């Protein structure tokens, strides 16, 4: 009798014999039934079936069939049809060992089910398990013993005492484990991987034995303490011994995991040292971090569920794990950093669960990693870190809650040290995510003391210092994050009463400045503006507090003046560190600070910043476009100052004259023209809403600075520039722009004040008309040359504030802009419409306005 | 068609981000046809990426502190390279949408700053119906001479170095159609009777503020650290805000979003081109 | 002969109480007749054999005879007597002269020794003209050998009635079977788990049930192939009753073989013929797989083999032949090579 060639054949053989067996049983022909059972069992001898799928499938069929047989055997025995003790001997005549043992177990377990007092039950159980040794083939042996375990399930618990059951199950487990380990070495060498796969598929059979053990121990109604003692003294040492002795990686990893999973977690708490001890003896290839992770998770489950203190025999879990880590460090220097990392991060998780406030523990762990990193020289650029390792570091170094992050950074000095020592890429990633956490949850972030502030500040140091080492592409993002983070950091300090006072804030910002100053020029260029904004805000705070606490006015006055000095220094440093590329910004920062000083009625300080701005303009602003825009910006800001004229010295006059002078000296005539006509506003102050000013008040009090004569001079000067431009189109357009300025002043004030008269406007209109005519002639001439050009303008052409040409598509969409510096490819014909159209619109406006204002009726369009 | 208008984000130098509720509100892909960025918002790569994700059509105009090179900052960057980058960011820009021509400027090149007549002149120069401008950190909208003027304010409520914005807390709840006769020029008043509307900035004097605060501090024992300094006193800016223009043919519906007390309040104003005679 | 003409007289031999006596079922000798069974009454040593002979005359005819004789015969029959010669008749006049001796089972087997031949006359010479019956008795008949039916050798017993005539004698034989029991108390059988290896230390304790004469120490053997295999095996004893159980174990000290399986076989060896040219015939009585797969160093494989279910032959020995039993431990490796170790055991019959 042999086995079939394939699974389908084997299955059909089993089915066929099952049917025959069932028929024999119906006819109470037991001998035949046993014969068929033995025949179908032959199929399980088949060595060709892959264990997981096919063999298992077959096993399940056989199991079902033998289950029916068992049922019959028990009933037959009870009715006296046969004696199972005889059958137990009878089936042993089977010539092949595997069918013989299946039958023995079937009959034996049936006999046990009858619960016959006269039967030596323990002996039968012992005999069955002992005889199973006859099957040494791993797959067949595993299934056989699994069968034994299935068939005796429940019987052990009900018939035997605890020690016996445990011995029985432990023995079976030990044997199964041996077979399972041995499976690895079956077959040819080249099939090792296949074996490994098969083993993983079969591992559950071995694991089931541990599950049975846990069931037995938990089903036992006896004293819980006694059960636990049994576990500690018998079960666990047995399992661990097997695990250690096997020297097999898969076995050790799997069994440890299963032990952690199937036995109650309170047991693990009590035996944690035994468990850890065992791991230290394992095969060096075992991934300790993985199995420790399971253990730690179980411990955490327990501690969380029971709200237990996480102590074992008076020692904290942390201490136990710490000792373990230290021991590993000594004995197993070979463990890869990535595994150490994982181990440590597990212990951190454990500590966070048991004793979250204990940052000393965490500090120890960070310290350990720090040392490890040094040993492995992770900071060495040459060592290629694995992505996984970097990822682990990032995970380890980042947090989910800002409060936690704050706590760790503040209380674990080694944390920051570690952060500084990890691989730059991971470092960058960790810092970025850390800074973003602080930003995202800034509402919950409080910085209590200066010391904390300094420790937190150390975080951004690597980010600012890192830049020069890393690629150019990614770094600015970190810089920007740091720049943002500075805001959040300072905000977090204002939530603390201790750090809130202005004097403290000044100190903190100075520390911040020092820290940022250490960065690279790129970093400074990005972060210093945040710093300057923070100073500005501090000035505003002082101002506000000054209004609320008049008794301290003088001290606030002093602070404000001092802070302006810090701002000045920051702007200077910014320029010094970054260099010429930042000139324009430095110019504008000076102007903005000047404006703020003016708002606080500090004319001297304001003047100082204005002059600094002018110095920058004169010394370093060279690009003509930038110069033009700078003058416009300066004009805008100066126009809104209020304090500069109030002192004895006329700072204002000084500044606006200088500005106008610069405007008139701009390189390009167009720029000159536009800048100068804008400068006219410097002699025509307008209301500022925040000050509650209105035109009416100004008139009555003469509060606004208005100098019509100079205003007109500017317009005239500007007109001269426009007139002298050779390009007819440009010239015309500028004149139309000046006309519009004139209209502005015409609306705003009486001629007596503005000196802009209707006559002047009429004269200007005449001039424009003349010029437009000549421009039209020029345009016509060109059209003759190229007749098609008039038809190929589906878009309108306009001119922007700075003389750039705007082409507006008629269809939906934005414009394309041609800047004045770019070489103009447009023909005169195309551009000639700009001033003409603009003039037309202006004329329409004059007519519109004439309906409201009689003076406009005097304008001849 | 939706036009998103925002500006003066000042990330990262003056603000960390726009409010999360703005982000959630805006993060509906495919809704927004066009974005107009009115200056001082381009330094943050992250923020620009966020906007880019909302719509690929983005018009940026140059604000006072826009220097696009800085964020990609290489140390010795050549100046001509700088001007090349600037070429991408004009001072003015015009968008055609529906029946409207919409002009954009950051506001820093307008002298006097924020001056309606200057803005009107600019609108005339650019031949637009709607003028968008920024730089004031204060959300505003009004019509003048038949043109519609919209300032979206600062989308982050960033620090404002200019004179502080005067904020009337009730401003958002005020009727959008409420007429405010604070035209700078009395002679233009007649015109504003019917159609001129102004939102976002009503009068409230600094003196009033001071008077209020003085009443609170009569106890001598008040300590510095016990005083809460309102955010607006520090930033001089209005609350974070932005605008959406829904343009359908000759009708433009303006939605103003303001972030107040962790909440977003929305105002609506309708502007029609037919209004112009 | 009887095919050509019918015997004029019919002889019937009936043994006393034959119906109720225990019988032994046998296959008839000769390979072609394997399926034919015969059942013979069983006797043991010293037991009397008695019966009744009935002579029936056909068709009322009368027959003259020279006397009627009854004999009890035990004989050893063989096909070949020497391993070298294929023709058994060659020069063995003694066997040929005994032409009257006849093997009823296998005509090829010729008697070589009649170790038992007792006879007496049932009636004197005369005439038979009607059926007549004669009782006979061989009192307390001693039987030296067990009945045996082997390949080359048989040990047969029969009662033979001969009607002597002037012409051909008419005779009839009645076969019976003999078991010899050793006088000892068989080991007490515990139900089911007898000889479980868990108490294999008790291998010796089991022998306490057997008399001192057969008390043997456990068989221990230490065998191996250098650097390849080293096993130690142990059977509880060397002598077993046919109802006994062989209990033992195999301990693997070293194994570098890839073992497919291991089996135990019981070999019965029939050695016959006249020395020095012995004629050996082995037959495997039991094949019993005891291990599936390849064990590792340190494994102990249990052995338990119940003998009572098999039809075994106890050890026997006489001048002409002997029967010996051997236990064979066979290891078959994955390439089909067989490694075995034979050890002799002694089987005996007990009641």
CSV table of C-alpha atoms in Angstrom, one decimal, chain A residues 271 358 472 521 796 838 852:
chain,number,residue,atom,x,y,z
A,271,UNK,CA,9.2,36.9,34.7
A,358,UNK,CA,10.8,60.4,34.4
A,472,UNK,CA,21.3,73.8,-1.7
A,521,UNK,CA,24.9,83.6,5.7
A,796,UNK,CA,-4.7,95.6,-25.8
A,838,UNK,CA,-4.7,106.6,-21.8
A,852,UNK,CA,-19.6,117.3,-10.2
